[in-house]
Tab-separated table of C-alpha atoms in Angstrom:
chain	number	residue	atom	x	y	z
A	1	MET	CA	-18.955	-56.334	5.371
A	2	PRO	CA	-15.491	-55.725	6.933
A	3	SER	CA	-13.118	-53.346	5.119
A	4	THR	CA	-10.661	-55.111	2.813
A	5	THR	CA	-7.996	-52.414	3.442
A	6	THR	CA	-5.755	-52.918	6.484
A	7	ALA	CA	-4.201	-50.105	8.566
A	8	SER	CA	-0.717	-50.852	7.190
A	9	GLU	CA	-2.029	-50.703	3.604
A	10	VAL	CA	-3.550	-47.287	4.328
A	11	GLU	CA	-0.234	-46.144	5.830
A	12	ALA	CA	1.706	-47.436	2.831
A	13	ALA	CA	-0.720	-45.743	0.436
A	14	THR	CA	-0.357	-42.474	2.373
A	15	LEU	CA	3.453	-42.651	2.232
A	16	ILE	CA	3.347	-43.361	-1.507
A	17	ALA	CA	0.894	-40.466	-2.021
A	18	SER	CA	3.042	-37.978	-0.047
A	19	LYS	CA	6.165	-39.120	-1.913
A	20	ARG	CA	4.271	-38.571	-5.174
A	21	GLU	CA	3.138	-35.133	-3.919
A	22	ARG	CA	6.754	-34.217	-3.211
A	23	GLU	CA	7.836	-35.385	-6.662
A	24	GLU	CA	5.014	-33.429	-8.303
A	25	ARG	CA	5.986	-30.383	-6.273
A	26	ARG	CA	9.640	-30.669	-7.418
A	27	GLU	CA	8.515	-30.987	-11.034
A	28	ARG	CA	6.312	-27.905	-10.649
A	29	GLU	CA	9.182	-25.965	-9.079
A	30	GLU	CA	11.478	-26.886	-11.968
A	31	ARG	CA	8.859	-25.921	-14.564
A	32	MET	CA	8.044	-22.620	-12.883
A	33	GLY	CA	11.660	-21.712	-12.099
A	34	VAL	CA	12.978	-19.547	-9.326
A	35	LYS	CA	11.900	-15.902	-9.143
A	36	VAL	CA	13.548	-13.236	-7.023
A	37	TYR	CA	11.585	-10.042	-6.422
A	38	GLY	CA	13.917	-7.113	-5.762
A	39	MET	CA	16.216	-4.535	-7.284
A	40	PRO	CA	19.642	-5.140	-8.805
A	41	MET	CA	21.385	-2.545	-6.605
A	42	SER	CA	19.743	-3.656	-3.344
A	43	THR	CA	22.349	-5.318	-1.112
A	44	ASN	CA	19.843	-7.761	0.348
A	45	THR	CA	18.643	-8.732	-3.135
A	46	VAL	CA	22.274	-9.167	-4.233
A	47	ARG	CA	22.879	-11.390	-1.185
A	48	VAL	CA	20.310	-13.854	-2.567
A	49	LEU	CA	21.488	-13.583	-6.195
A	50	ALA	CA	25.049	-14.313	-5.019
A	51	ALA	CA	23.880	-17.560	-3.384
A	52	LEU	CA	21.858	-18.623	-6.438
A	53	ASN	CA	24.886	-17.988	-8.656
A	54	GLU	CA	27.206	-20.006	-6.364
A	55	LYS	CA	24.764	-22.888	-6.810
A	56	GLY	CA	24.387	-22.367	-10.569
A	57	VAL	CA	20.599	-21.964	-10.222
A	58	GLU	CA	18.783	-20.140	-13.035
A	59	PHE	CA	16.435	-17.421	-11.833
A	60	GLU	CA	14.342	-14.509	-13.014
A	61	LEU	CA	14.794	-11.128	-11.287
A	62	VAL	CA	11.411	-9.412	-11.083
A	63	ILE	CA	11.919	-5.711	-10.442
A	64	VAL	CA	10.087	-4.249	-7.445
A	65	ASP	CA	10.916	-0.557	-7.754
A	66	LEU	CA	11.103	0.948	-4.263
A	67	ARG	CA	11.100	4.436	-5.777
A	68	THR	CA	7.504	3.912	-6.985
A	69	GLY	CA	6.372	2.339	-3.710
A	70	ALA	CA	5.819	-1.032	-5.411
A	71	HIS	CA	6.920	-2.743	-2.175
A	72	LYS	CA	3.930	-1.314	-0.306
A	73	GLN	CA	1.315	-2.454	-2.827
A	74	PRO	CA	-1.100	-5.244	-1.836
A	75	ASP	CA	0.258	-7.777	-4.333
A	76	PHE	CA	3.753	-7.418	-2.883
A	77	LEU	CA	2.573	-7.310	0.744
A	78	ALA	CA	0.854	-10.634	0.050
A	79	ARG	CA	4.345	-12.021	-0.573
A	80	ASN	CA	6.158	-10.146	2.235
A	81	PRO	CA	3.884	-8.562	4.838
A	82	PHE	CA	6.849	-6.441	6.015
A	83	GLY	CA	6.978	-4.818	2.564
A	84	GLN	CA	10.698	-5.378	1.980
A	85	ILE	CA	12.803	-6.876	-0.786
A	86	PRO	CA	13.900	-9.502	-1.650
A	87	VAL	CA	11.273	-12.220	-1.903
A	88	LEU	CA	12.049	-15.627	-3.384
A	89	GLU	CA	9.407	-17.716	-5.124
A	90	ASP	CA	10.201	-21.360	-5.886
A	91	GLY	CA	7.044	-23.111	-7.021
A	92	ASP	CA	4.652	-22.916	-4.052
A	93	VAL	CA	7.400	-21.776	-1.679
A	94	VAL	CA	7.420	-18.014	-1.015
A	95	LEU	CA	10.162	-16.717	1.303
A	96	PHE	CA	11.389	-13.348	2.570
A	97	GLU	CA	14.368	-12.227	4.744
A	98	SER	CA	17.536	-12.632	2.633
A	99	ARG	CA	19.492	-14.573	5.276
A	100	GLY	CA	16.671	-17.122	5.654
A	101	ILE	CA	16.328	-17.382	1.865
A	102	ASN	CA	20.043	-18.116	1.594
A	103	ARG	CA	19.781	-20.958	4.123
A	104	TYR	CA	16.988	-22.420	1.943
A	105	ILE	CA	19.117	-22.140	-1.221
A	106	ALA	CA	22.133	-23.677	0.538
A	107	THR	CA	19.996	-26.562	1.814
A	108	LYS	CA	17.909	-27.259	-1.293
A	109	TYR	CA	20.959	-27.231	-3.583
A	110	ALA	CA	23.430	-28.716	-1.078
A	111	GLU	CA	24.792	-31.090	-3.723
A	112	ALA	CA	25.593	-28.325	-6.244
A	113	GLY	CA	28.665	-26.096	-5.963
A	114	PRO	CA	30.256	-25.407	-2.553
A	115	ASP	CA	28.630	-26.961	0.556
A	116	LEU	CA	27.662	-23.533	1.904
A	117	LEU	CA	26.326	-24.749	5.283
A	118	LEU	CA	28.822	-27.637	5.660
A	119	SER	CA	25.770	-29.890	5.854
A	120	GLY	CA	28.070	-32.890	5.467
A	121	GLY	CA	30.260	-31.779	8.371
A	122	THR	CA	30.397	-32.395	12.104
A	123	LEU	CA	28.183	-30.545	14.591
A	124	ALA	CA	31.190	-28.380	15.496
A	125	GLU	CA	31.879	-27.485	11.841
A	126	ARG	CA	28.219	-26.599	11.218
A	127	ALA	CA	28.200	-24.528	14.430
A	128	ALA	CA	31.182	-22.490	13.179
A	129	VAL	CA	29.179	-21.552	10.058
A	130	ASP	CA	26.138	-20.597	12.193
A	131	LEU	CA	28.354	-18.542	14.515
A	132	TRP	CA	29.827	-16.386	11.737
A	133	LEU	CA	26.399	-16.091	10.074
A	134	GLU	CA	25.146	-14.625	13.355
A	135	VAL	CA	28.189	-12.336	13.680
A	136	GLU	CA	27.360	-10.952	10.212
A	137	SER	CA	23.737	-10.460	11.206
A	138	GLN	CA	24.271	-9.000	14.707
A	139	GLN	CA	27.693	-7.268	14.751
A	140	PHE	CA	28.791	-6.495	11.177
A	141	GLY	CA	25.457	-5.802	9.477
A	142	PRO	CA	24.127	-2.834	11.494
A	143	PRO	CA	27.186	-0.527	11.335
A	144	ILE	CA	28.114	-1.347	7.725
A	145	ALA	CA	24.539	-0.920	6.504
A	146	ALA	CA	24.297	2.481	8.215
A	147	LEU	CA	27.700	3.556	6.860
A	148	VAL	CA	26.986	2.430	3.279
A	149	TYR	CA	23.556	4.082	3.384
A	150	GLU	CA	25.017	7.404	4.542
A	151	ALA	CA	28.084	7.403	2.278
A	152	LEU	CA	26.682	5.856	-0.926
A	153	ILE	CA	22.903	5.389	-1.044
A	154	LYS	CA	21.770	8.726	0.400
A	155	PRO	CA	23.648	10.772	-2.243
A	156	MET	CA	22.179	8.537	-4.980
A	157	LEU	CA	18.703	9.409	-3.676
A	158	GLY	CA	19.523	13.142	-3.766
A	159	GLY	CA	20.463	13.543	-0.093
A	160	ALA	CA	23.667	14.825	1.512
A	161	THR	CA	26.098	12.573	3.381
A	162	ASP	CA	26.451	13.467	7.067
A	163	ALA	CA	30.180	12.991	7.704
A	164	ALA	CA	29.646	12.679	11.469
A	165	VAL	CA	27.349	9.681	10.941
A	166	VAL	CA	29.910	8.058	8.631
A	167	GLU	CA	32.662	8.556	11.230
A	168	ALA	CA	30.518	7.193	14.065
A	169	GLN	CA	29.528	4.063	12.134
A	170	ALA	CA	33.117	3.595	10.901
A	171	ALA	CA	34.330	3.686	14.523
A	172	LYS	CA	31.857	0.914	15.460
A	173	LEU	CA	32.756	-1.107	12.363
A	174	GLU	CA	36.505	-0.793	13.118
A	175	LYS	CA	36.078	-2.609	16.448
A	176	VAL	CA	34.134	-5.378	14.707
A	177	LEU	CA	36.704	-5.671	11.911
A	178	ASP	CA	39.519	-6.042	14.484
A	179	VAL	CA	37.803	-9.279	15.544
A	180	TYR	CA	37.592	-10.394	11.907
A	181	GLU	CA	41.300	-9.585	11.361
A	182	ALA	CA	42.239	-11.779	14.343
A	183	ARG	CA	39.958	-14.588	13.142
A	184	LEU	CA	41.241	-14.516	9.548
A	185	ALA	CA	44.821	-14.628	10.805
A	186	GLN	CA	43.985	-18.132	12.079
A	187	SER	CA	41.573	-19.347	9.434
A	188	LYS	CA	41.412	-18.911	5.648
A	189	TYR	CA	37.661	-18.362	5.657
A	190	LEU	CA	35.408	-17.268	8.505
A	191	ALA	CA	34.040	-20.691	9.471
A	192	GLY	CA	37.264	-22.584	8.743
A	193	ALA	CA	39.201	-23.903	5.764
A	194	GLU	CA	36.325	-23.707	3.274
A	195	PHE	CA	34.245	-20.926	1.712
A	196	THR	CA	30.743	-21.029	3.233
A	197	LEU	CA	27.542	-19.008	3.456
A	198	ALA	CA	29.164	-17.177	6.399
A	199	ASP	CA	31.632	-15.583	3.947
A	200	LEU	CA	29.066	-15.088	1.176
A	201	ASN	CA	26.589	-13.162	3.341
A	202	HIS	CA	29.282	-10.499	3.934
A	203	ILE	CA	30.070	-9.878	0.283
A	204	PRO	CA	27.330	-7.474	-0.903
A	205	TYR	CA	27.821	-4.840	1.817
A	206	THR	CA	31.622	-5.162	1.746
A	207	ASN	CA	31.471	-4.616	-2.012
A	208	TYR	CA	29.759	-1.275	-1.425
A	209	LEU	CA	32.113	-0.321	1.441
A	210	MET	CA	35.034	-0.754	-0.974
A	211	LYS	CA	33.488	1.970	-3.179
A	212	THR	CA	33.633	4.521	-0.334
A	213	PRO	CA	36.611	6.313	1.282
A	214	LYS	CA	36.102	3.880	4.172
A	215	ALA	CA	37.519	1.066	2.019
A	216	SER	CA	40.583	1.792	4.152
A	217	LEU	CA	38.909	-0.170	6.973
A	218	VAL	CA	39.538	-3.281	4.859
A	219	THR	CA	42.763	-2.341	3.063
A	220	SER	CA	44.490	-1.524	6.380
A	221	ARG	CA	43.852	-5.037	7.741
A	222	PRO	CA	46.062	-7.512	5.819
A	223	HIS	CA	44.197	-10.764	6.549
A	224	LEU	CA	40.801	-9.165	6.021
A	225	LEU	CA	42.058	-7.698	2.727
A	226	ALA	CA	43.400	-11.068	1.583
A	227	TRP	CA	40.044	-12.655	2.442
A	228	TRP	CA	38.209	-9.919	0.519
A	229	GLN	CA	40.433	-10.327	-2.532
A	230	ASP	CA	39.825	-14.083	-2.448
A	231	VAL	CA	36.039	-14.088	-2.028
A	232	SER	CA	35.464	-11.221	-4.466
A	233	SER	CA	37.447	-12.993	-7.195
A	234	ARG	CA	35.116	-16.004	-7.214
A	235	ALA	CA	33.525	-16.580	-10.626
A	236	ALA	CA	30.010	-16.645	-9.161
A	237	TRP	CA	30.567	-13.286	-7.436
A	238	LYS	CA	31.962	-11.705	-10.597
A	239	LYS	CA	28.805	-12.816	-12.422
A	240	THR	CA	26.627	-11.353	-9.630
A	241	ALA	CA	28.612	-8.100	-9.460
A	242	ALA	CA	28.255	-7.605	-13.220
A	243	GLY	CA	24.503	-7.236	-12.647
A	244	ILE	CA	24.872	-4.426	-10.070
A	245	PRO	CA	24.261	-1.175	-11.918
A	246	PHE	CA	27.007	0.846	-10.209
B	1	MET	CA	30.238	-34.145	30.495
B	2	ALA	CA	27.927	-31.187	31.100
B	3	VAL	CA	28.167	-28.236	28.738
B	4	LYS	CA	28.872	-24.776	30.181
B	5	VAL	CA	27.016	-21.545	29.534
B	6	TYR	CA	28.800	-18.358	30.584
B	7	GLY	CA	26.552	-15.409	31.344
B	8	PRO	CA	24.223	-13.823	33.897
B	9	ALA	CA	20.916	-15.676	34.299
B	10	ILE	CA	19.019	-12.447	33.620
B	11	SER	CA	20.693	-11.799	30.264
B	12	THR	CA	18.095	-12.167	27.510
B	13	ALA	CA	20.540	-13.819	25.129
B	14	THR	CA	21.690	-16.224	27.849
B	15	VAL	CA	18.028	-17.105	28.529
B	16	ARG	CA	17.605	-18.000	24.829
B	17	VAL	CA	20.273	-20.697	25.187
B	18	LEU	CA	19.039	-21.927	28.584
B	19	LEU	CA	15.511	-22.367	27.169
B	20	CYS	CA	16.870	-24.634	24.431
B	21	LEU	CA	18.925	-26.679	26.912
B	22	GLU	CA	15.887	-27.105	29.187
B	23	GLU	CA	13.556	-28.014	26.307
B	24	MET	CA	15.996	-30.765	25.303
B	25	GLY	CA	16.549	-31.968	28.871
B	26	ALA	CA	20.306	-31.378	28.619
B	27	GLN	CA	22.686	-31.247	31.567
B	28	TYR	CA	24.471	-27.918	31.825
B	29	GLU	CA	26.355	-25.648	34.197
B	30	LEU	CA	25.640	-21.911	34.264
B	31	VAL	CA	28.810	-19.931	35.031
B	32	PRO	CA	27.812	-16.376	35.985
B	33	ILE	CA	29.626	-13.436	34.378
B	34	ASP	CA	29.577	-10.277	36.495
B	35	TYR	CA	28.898	-7.160	34.422
B	36	SER	CA	29.278	-4.887	37.465
B	37	THR	CA	32.992	-5.719	37.678
B	38	GLY	CA	33.501	-5.572	33.888
B	39	GLU	CA	34.102	-9.326	33.824
B	40	HIS	CA	32.604	-9.512	30.312
B	41	LYS	CA	35.529	-7.413	29.046
B	42	SER	CA	38.197	-9.314	30.971
B	43	PRO	CA	40.811	-11.303	29.021
B	44	PRO	CA	39.469	-14.719	30.078
B	45	HIS	CA	35.988	-13.849	28.825
B	46	LEU	CA	37.262	-12.140	25.655
B	47	ALA	CA	38.968	-15.437	24.883
B	48	ARG	CA	35.492	-17.022	24.937
B	49	ASN	CA	33.695	-14.188	23.126
B	50	PRO	CA	35.894	-11.641	21.342
B	51	PHE	CA	32.978	-9.178	21.259
B	52	GLY	CA	32.925	-9.172	25.087
B	53	GLN	CA	29.274	-10.208	25.215
B	54	VAL	CA	27.198	-12.957	26.776
B	55	PRO	CA	26.516	-15.795	26.478
B	56	ALA	CA	29.549	-17.876	25.645
B	57	PHE	CA	29.342	-21.671	25.488
B	58	GLU	CA	31.731	-24.547	26.023
B	59	ASP	CA	31.311	-28.202	25.080
B	60	GLY	CA	34.635	-29.935	25.652
B	61	ASP	CA	37.038	-28.328	23.172
B	62	LEU	CA	34.281	-26.488	21.329
B	63	MET	CA	33.817	-22.801	22.209
B	64	LEU	CA	30.884	-20.873	20.738
B	65	PHE	CA	29.224	-17.478	21.078
B	66	GLU	CA	26.132	-15.733	19.587
B	67	SER	CA	23.053	-17.163	21.324
B	68	ARG	CA	21.203	-18.124	18.126
B	69	ALA	CA	24.208	-20.121	16.853
B	70	ILE	CA	24.705	-21.791	20.253
B	71	SER	CA	20.988	-22.638	20.317
B	72	ARG	CA	21.102	-24.327	16.885
B	73	TYR	CA	24.063	-26.427	18.087
B	74	VAL	CA	22.205	-27.445	21.271
B	75	LEU	CA	19.010	-28.306	19.394
B	76	ARG	CA	20.938	-30.522	16.952
B	77	LYS	CA	23.192	-32.169	19.540
B	78	TYR	CA	20.302	-33.189	21.826
B	79	LYS	CA	17.824	-33.807	18.991
B	80	SER	CA	16.901	-37.305	20.124
B	81	SER	CA	15.911	-36.215	23.647
B	82	GLY	CA	13.474	-33.386	22.981
B	83	PRO	CA	11.081	-31.843	20.450
B	84	ASP	CA	12.220	-31.266	16.836
B	85	LEU	CA	12.588	-27.500	16.988
B	86	LEU	CA	14.636	-26.942	13.795
B	87	ARG	CA	12.762	-29.321	11.414
B	88	GLU	CA	15.913	-29.983	9.405
B	89	GLY	CA	14.360	-33.167	7.995
B	90	SER	CA	11.938	-31.101	5.882
B	91	LEU	CA	13.063	-28.441	3.408
B	92	GLU	CA	9.752	-26.558	3.528
B	93	GLU	CA	9.368	-26.685	7.323
B	94	SER	CA	12.969	-25.673	8.025
B	95	ALA	CA	12.586	-22.807	5.537
B	96	MET	CA	9.653	-21.480	7.591
B	97	VAL	CA	11.576	-21.910	10.856
B	98	ASP	CA	14.529	-19.994	9.385
B	99	LEU	CA	12.244	-17.278	7.979
B	100	TRP	CA	10.591	-16.541	11.339
B	101	LEU	CA	13.976	-16.720	13.107
B	102	GLU	CA	15.156	-13.969	10.758
B	103	VAL	CA	11.978	-11.973	11.390
B	104	GLU	CA	12.728	-12.256	15.112
B	105	ALA	CA	16.337	-11.091	14.644
B	106	GLN	CA	15.689	-8.337	12.095
B	107	GLN	CA	12.193	-6.958	12.825
B	108	TYR	CA	11.046	-7.957	16.313
B	109	ASP	CA	14.276	-7.832	18.299
B	110	LYS	CA	15.240	-4.336	17.136
B	111	ALA	CA	11.957	-2.797	18.299
B	112	ILE	CA	11.422	-4.754	21.525
B	113	SER	CA	15.026	-4.563	22.756
B	114	ALA	CA	14.949	-0.770	22.430
B	115	ILE	CA	11.916	-0.649	24.765
B	116	TYR	CA	13.599	-2.999	27.251
B	117	ILE	CA	16.839	-0.994	27.296
B	118	GLU	CA	14.969	2.242	28.037
B	119	ILE	CA	12.587	0.979	30.713
B	120	ALA	CA	14.679	-1.690	32.420
B	121	ILE	CA	18.412	-1.481	31.691
B	122	LYS	CA	18.927	2.291	31.798
B	123	PRO	CA	17.149	2.926	35.129
B	124	VAL	CA	18.397	-0.182	36.937
B	125	TYR	CA	22.023	-0.422	35.744
B	126	PHE	CA	22.916	3.116	34.714
B	127	GLY	CA	20.739	5.207	37.026
B	128	GLY	CA	19.270	6.825	33.948
B	129	VAL	CA	15.788	7.884	32.913
B	130	PRO	CA	13.872	6.307	30.024
B	131	ASP	CA	13.862	8.420	26.865
B	132	GLU	CA	10.107	8.599	26.331
B	133	LYS	CA	10.493	9.536	22.661
B	134	VAL	CA	12.545	6.397	21.973
B	135	VAL	CA	10.041	4.315	23.947
B	136	ALA	CA	7.084	5.726	22.031
B	137	GLU	CA	8.752	5.186	18.639
B	138	SER	CA	9.772	1.644	19.549
B	139	VAL	CA	6.305	0.813	20.870
B	140	GLU	CA	4.783	2.012	17.598
B	141	LYS	CA	7.331	0.002	15.596
B	142	LEU	CA	6.690	-3.133	17.664
B	143	GLY	CA	2.935	-2.640	17.239
B	144	LYS	CA	3.299	-2.741	13.451
B	145	VAL	CA	5.426	-5.886	13.668
B	146	LEU	CA	2.859	-7.494	15.975
B	147	ASP	CA	0.096	-6.697	13.471
B	148	VAL	CA	1.923	-8.982	11.026
B	149	TYR	CA	2.248	-11.619	13.769
B	150	GLU	CA	-1.475	-11.365	14.566
B	151	ALA	CA	-2.331	-12.032	10.922
B	152	ARG	CA	0.149	-14.925	10.747
B	153	LEU	CA	-1.006	-16.533	13.994
B	154	SER	CA	-4.619	-16.377	12.899
B	155	LYS	CA	-3.618	-18.867	10.168
B	156	SER	CA	-1.221	-21.128	12.056
B	157	LYS	CA	-0.861	-22.137	15.673
B	158	TYR	CA	2.831	-21.243	15.833
B	159	LEU	CA	5.001	-19.000	13.706
B	160	ALA	CA	6.574	-21.573	11.360
B	161	GLY	CA	3.391	-23.650	11.080
B	162	ASP	CA	1.202	-25.738	13.331
B	163	PHE	CA	4.298	-27.010	15.162
B	164	LEU	CA	6.328	-25.332	17.901
B	165	SER	CA	9.837	-24.425	16.723
B	166	PHE	CA	12.949	-22.548	17.778
B	167	ALA	CA	11.465	-19.538	15.921
B	168	ASP	CA	8.791	-19.251	18.662
B	169	LEU	CA	11.220	-19.871	21.549
B	170	SER	CA	13.637	-17.228	20.249
B	171	HIS	CA	10.998	-14.580	20.987
B	172	ILE	CA	10.665	-15.492	24.659
B	173	PRO	CA	13.562	-13.629	26.319
B	174	TYR	CA	12.484	-10.032	25.593
B	175	THR	CA	8.743	-10.762	25.482
B	176	HIS	CA	8.931	-12.091	29.059
B	177	HIS	CA	9.951	-8.605	30.216
B	178	ILE	CA	7.587	-6.549	28.101
B	179	VAL	CA	4.433	-8.515	29.046
B	180	ALA	CA	5.264	-7.675	32.690
B	181	SER	CA	5.658	-3.970	31.872
B	182	PRO	CA	3.182	-1.123	31.261
B	183	HIS	CA	3.414	-2.040	27.541
B	184	ALA	CA	1.771	-5.459	27.990
B	185	SER	CA	-1.225	-4.147	26.063
B	186	LEU	CA	0.801	-4.616	22.852
B	187	PHE	CA	0.296	-8.344	23.423
B	188	GLU	CA	-2.993	-8.345	25.352
B	189	SER	CA	-4.836	-6.438	22.619
B	190	ARG	CA	-4.012	-8.940	19.860
B	191	PRO	CA	-5.958	-12.160	20.566
B	192	HIS	CA	-3.870	-14.595	18.503
B	193	VAL	CA	-0.578	-13.102	19.695
B	194	LYS	CA	-1.918	-13.275	23.255
B	195	ALA	CA	-2.871	-16.961	22.889
B	196	TRP	CA	0.509	-17.746	21.310
B	197	TRP	CA	2.363	-16.068	24.180
B	198	GLU	CA	0.272	-17.854	26.812
B	199	SER	CA	1.063	-21.166	25.128
B	200	LEU	CA	4.807	-20.439	25.251
B	201	ALA	CA	4.635	-19.176	28.832
B	202	SER	CA	2.889	-22.343	29.988
B	203	ARG	CA	5.878	-24.503	29.037
B	204	PRO	CA	7.863	-25.992	31.957
B	205	ALA	CA	11.190	-24.936	30.376
B	206	TYR	CA	10.015	-21.300	30.345
B	207	LYS	CA	8.870	-21.418	33.958
B	208	LYS	CA	12.115	-23.001	35.122
B	209	VAL	CA	14.456	-20.632	33.279
B	210	THR	CA	12.585	-17.445	34.199
B	211	ALA	CA	11.860	-18.335	37.832
B	212	GLY	CA	13.492	-15.620	39.902
B	213	THR	CA	14.271	-13.499	36.825
B	214	PRO	CA	13.304	-9.973	37.762
B	215	THR	CA	10.914	-8.279	35.346
B	216	SER	CA	10.469	-4.570	35.092
B	217	LYS	CA	7.278	-3.100	36.509
């Protein structure tokens, strides 16, 4: 007997099933909620919390205490094989690398809060966001992370700040910040007229820099300072900063 | 109108952009930038890239720099004429592409570029000698990263899933040099990593862009 189901009926049934799967997955994600595994003083964890707060997304922060080596335990390595925080869990989705997580948050919740990736914009506008995201990752991130570690984190862990390292990293960061000063003289935010993920990804480390004597790197550059005062006065950032224990 | 890429053909970051243009079958002009004369720090080039680095990119009035940002632009602009390498139509797939792109930038690149600088850049461009301690530390670091890749690639054909993506291509520029170096065993000794690399290296875009690119021996 020939089959009574045609190829197009099978295709239609498959499309309906995958649409239903997606709906079920969304429902599961909403029920389970978003979890972030990290520590409240970790800049990379804060980077993700800042994005969630901009989008008004409720989340649970699950502490992974680096001081006890929790990040090297098998249950954590199953989530991030590189053994680093943060990790984001959203239903079945498990992500690591804070900058990648933030792209996911900006995309999933594009309709809520600011359009952090300018997903509704032109190719040129979206490229400007990607450009300054890469500048943060490649140019700004390495020297500021090394400087903040030496000046702020090391003493907290019982070590002694090496002033020569601070000076060397500050010298590198100064050259980078000259480029930012020139950019922000032409543009209110890094990617253009609107606040985007490119600005947000800079906030956690800059926040820590401002607690060191090297805050002068920002305060001595008028447009950079104005930008910092603007982005750090956002309600979502104030909420995020309130959760940082120092 | 053809887009322009400014940079030397041997620059790893320039190669990243050229690979994307070739994969998408885009017309482009490569405008060489001469490091030996300090052209990358000259005012005309600083106007294109204020960090004085390569590549820079021009599409009409649009000027861009940072190879990974340029690449995303290229892959979106020419989306209809090549493979879907960003997967922006799927939240879950694009999340995996973005994750492995970040792994490339944060974990892989830092270790492998340090090896390349010691064994290829220093001797050839600065008449220097490789710092064997730095090489050994970087090789060990890269080995640990590649252990994670080996586990990942034993579960999926490519990094982001069973589909090729920009996350895989972004690894090509430095890997091309290291597999031709005495440290090739890092890749040869890991069967899934080895198969993944051979798959990438068999692509016509790879062969075209790296033809005539000197590799360190």
